[in-house]
Every structure is written in structure tokens, then in C-alpha cells.
Amino acid sequence: MTPNGSAPVPITADALPLRVPLIHGETTLSFLHRTATANGRELPKLLGALVDTGLKAPEEGGPAPHREEVLLPAEGIARLAALVQREPEQLARALPSTHPARLADTETARIEPWPKELGAGPLPACPLCMEPGAWLAAAGHRWRPCPCGRRWMAGDDGGYTVDTGPVPDLGRALNAHRALVHRLGPLGDALLADAHQVMLWWWVSIPRRRGPGRDRGTGVATVWQEREDALGMTRHRRRAAPVVVYPEAVTLAELMWKWEERRRKRGAVAEAWVEDVVAQLVPAGALSRQERTPLDYWLEQHRAEPTGKPKGRTGAERRWNRLPALHRRPTEPGPFRASSCLMWVYGLPLTATTAVCPRCNGRAPSCRWVPYSECTGRPKR
């Protein structure tokens, strides 16, 4: 009841005259927050119009898209569609948590905090081509460039964006990444994911002011530091690392594709491919043991194979079917949608696991750094 004794007026579609644009991949709570803000309404009241019983936020101060997500049953989604004057199918295409595949697990409406695991928290949407304050579902990905190319979106440390404008190489790298995916299909994005893992290994393991080629040219560590300074990330170099290594990752992904073509033929020699990598990325013409280690791990999985025609109806399918089992086909097209077969985690130690897989005792390629839920078992001898 209100102070004068009358019942509170429920929110209806007429109370929400302004329709905010749908953003593909946005979280449901973010969409509700934008809708409430645009129409001068309180978010808790809008949430109350979607369910019959009150929703309890896990933290004080009301629910916030960067901390929590709201999960609605089918009835709640139907009410939301009516309030915002959209078809339920439109919401399902744009908002991942309203997709029909998720409804089976949502019998009652609830607000849940985002898990603390890396890659679980949402990404802050680009404020230039989307809307300030919007948040995207990460779907297991800790970062990715915005399609407009002017921001990188990251979910680590509570979420942040990086203005890529001061470093044009990043925009060129995104165009090259798109071209690779267009040419090769999801295989191109998977190889980029592998290359990005290698470059992050280098960023962690290469000492500052050194790096490959320092004696006879500019080393990658120096180049990355210059980019960090240009991006204004001097005090947050760890946050900038996934961004600043991107151009070299694209170069390495192209070289990885050359090995994919080469390794199916008789007489393929991995050492010759490593020499190609050195020629492209290492001005000094040499790699230390630490710098070469991630390439060796990658070659261990992408072994030279006897000639044989891979299965698949299309060229993209046949190319994908060449990959080792640890590569999982992405559910959506585009850059940074595929996962890597190199399972170390940026931000965790590269040479020691925090836990040991009980199935393979940390010996499988999937579990050398962190236990993998779908462990591949002990490697064959």
C-alpha cells in the first residue's frame, strides 16, 4: 500500500513508452536496467512486474548488471515481451538467458550473482556503438574486441574497456582476424585462439627490456610496452596484455595455418615451421627455451599426420575436422568465439597447477595447468 492507503500502480507497457534497442548477447538484467533508466522507472518495480513474488538481490543496494543476472521462467519472459512491446522470439535471439534452451532450468524467477571463475562475469559493452552501461554475457570468454574496432571489452577485475584508437595496429589486426575467419571458417578463429595463448605466454615469460631480438632489433617485449604506454595502461599492464599482443597473435595464426596445410603432407618437418615463426616474429633469429615452450606444446597436439582426406561436406568442415579433440567448435561466428587447445590460464602460474586432475594426474595435454572437466586421459606412449 502507498502512504495514502491506495494500492501501488503496477507498471504497464504504457509506463514504458521508450523502447531501448536490443543488443545481441546482452544480459537480461542489463536490458531491464536500460529499459527502466530510459523510462524513469525504478528497476525493482520493473522486476516486480515480471514475477508474482518478490525477487531478492544477493547484495545490498539493489541488483546491478555487472554483479548479477536475473533468470526468468517462460511466464516472466512473456510478461517482459508484453511490457517492452517485443516478440518473445526477439528477446530470445538477443538475450542469451531468455533462450528457450535455458528455460528448462528456470522454474521460478531468481537473481543470481555471476560466478567468480575467469570468463564467467559479463563484459562491459562498448559505449560507442552500443550503449553506455550495457553488459554482455561472456559465454566463457574473458575479452574480445568490439565489432566497431574502437574498444576492447574485458570481464576481468569487475569489467573494463580499452580504447584502441591510439594504436592503429589493433584495428588492422581485427581486420586481418576477420579475413582469416572469412577465409577459413571457424578454424581461423581457433588458430587465433591458440596464437593468442602463445603470445600471452610470451608476455608473461619474457623479461621486460629484453625479449626476442633485443640485441639486433626491437623485441616484442619492447613493442608491447610501447603499446601499453600509448593506450594509457602503464599502471595496468596486466589488463592491457590481451590487447597489446593481438597483432602478433594474428601473424602467428597465419603461420599456424601454414603448418595445418603442411602437416597433412608427407615429409612435414615441425622444425622448419618453427624457423618460419622465428623469421616472422623474432628479429634476433633465436628463441630461448622458455619462449619456444608454448610452440612445442602446440606442435605436440597438431602433429604431422599421414596423408588422408578429412571428413566433411564443405571445405570449412573438412578444415575444422583436422583439429585435435581439445578444440571445440564455437556456437557463434566471429572473432574470439572459438576456444584454444592450449589450456593454460592467463593470470595463473604457467609452470604449476593449483590442483591436480585425479584422472590423468596432470599428464594429459588438457590438464597440465588446471584440471579439465572433460579430461582426455593419460597421453598415449
mmCIF file of N, CA, C and O in Angstrom, residues 4 20 50 87 163-164 176 179 224 246 277:
data_model
loop_
_atom_site.group_PDB
_atom_site.id
_atom_site.type_symbol
_atom_site.label_atom_id
_atom_site.label_comp_id
_atom_site.label_asym_id
_atom_site.label_seq_id
_atom_site.Cartn_x
_atom_site.Cartn_y
_atom_site.Cartn_z
ATOM 1 N N ASN A 4 -0.939 6.939 1.275
ATOM 2 C CA ASN A 4 -2.318 7.419 1.380
ATOM 3 C C ASN A 4 -3.332 6.274 1.403
ATOM 4 O O ASN A 4 -4.533 6.493 1.355
ATOM 5 N N VAL A 20 14.237 0.675 -25.662
ATOM 6 C CA VAL A 20 15.683 0.706 -25.876
ATOM 7 C C VAL A 20 16.037 -0.351 -26.922
ATOM 8 O O VAL A 20 15.349 -1.370 -27.051
ATOM 9 N N LEU A 50 7.305 -8.528 -13.395
ATOM 10 C CA LEU A 50 7.566 -9.740 -14.176
ATOM 11 C C LEU A 50 7.298 -11.019 -13.406
ATOM 12 O O LEU A 50 7.236 -12.094 -14.004
ATOM 13 N N GLU A 87 8.441 -9.231 -29.445
ATOM 14 C CA GLU A 87 8.072 -10.634 -29.512
ATOM 15 C C GLU A 87 9.030 -11.451 -28.657
ATOM 16 O O GLU A 87 10.235 -11.131 -28.597
ATOM 17 N N ASP A 163 40.405 1.656 -24.875
ATOM 18 C CA ASP A 163 40.307 2.481 -26.083
ATOM 19 C C ASP A 163 41.479 2.139 -26.996
ATOM 20 O O ASP A 163 42.637 2.422 -26.669
ATOM 21 N N THR A 164 41.184 1.513 -28.139
ATOM 22 C CA THR A 164 42.247 1.064 -29.038
ATOM 23 C C THR A 164 42.652 2.132 -30.059
ATOM 24 O O THR A 164 43.574 1.901 -30.846
ATOM 25 N N ALA A 176 42.428 -8.207 -40.112
ATOM 26 C CA ALA A 176 43.112 -9.424 -40.547
ATOM 27 C C ALA A 176 42.497 -10.662 -39.893
ATOM 28 O O ALA A 176 42.392 -11.720 -40.526
ATOM 29 N N ALA A 179 39.326 -11.422 -41.731
ATOM 30 C CA ALA A 179 39.637 -12.012 -43.033
ATOM 31 C C ALA A 179 40.034 -13.475 -42.886
ATOM 32 O O ALA A 179 39.669 -14.315 -43.717
ATOM 33 N N TRP A 224 55.410 -4.264 -27.139
ATOM 34 C CA TRP A 224 54.225 -4.347 -26.291
ATOM 35 C C TRP A 224 54.223 -3.248 -25.236
ATOM 36 O O TRP A 224 53.181 -2.654 -24.952
ATOM 37 N N TYR A 246 47.802 -8.709 -29.518
ATOM 38 C CA TYR A 246 46.873 -9.125 -30.582
ATOM 39 C C TYR A 246 47.496 -9.116 -31.973
ATOM 40 O O TYR A 246 47.351 -10.089 -32.728
ATOM 41 N N VAL A 277 58.388 -19.261 -37.971
ATOM 42 C CA VAL A 277 57.902 -18.418 -36.881
ATOM 43 C C VAL A 277 59.001 -17.467 -36.422
ATOM 44 O O VAL A 277 58.772 -16.265 -36.209
#
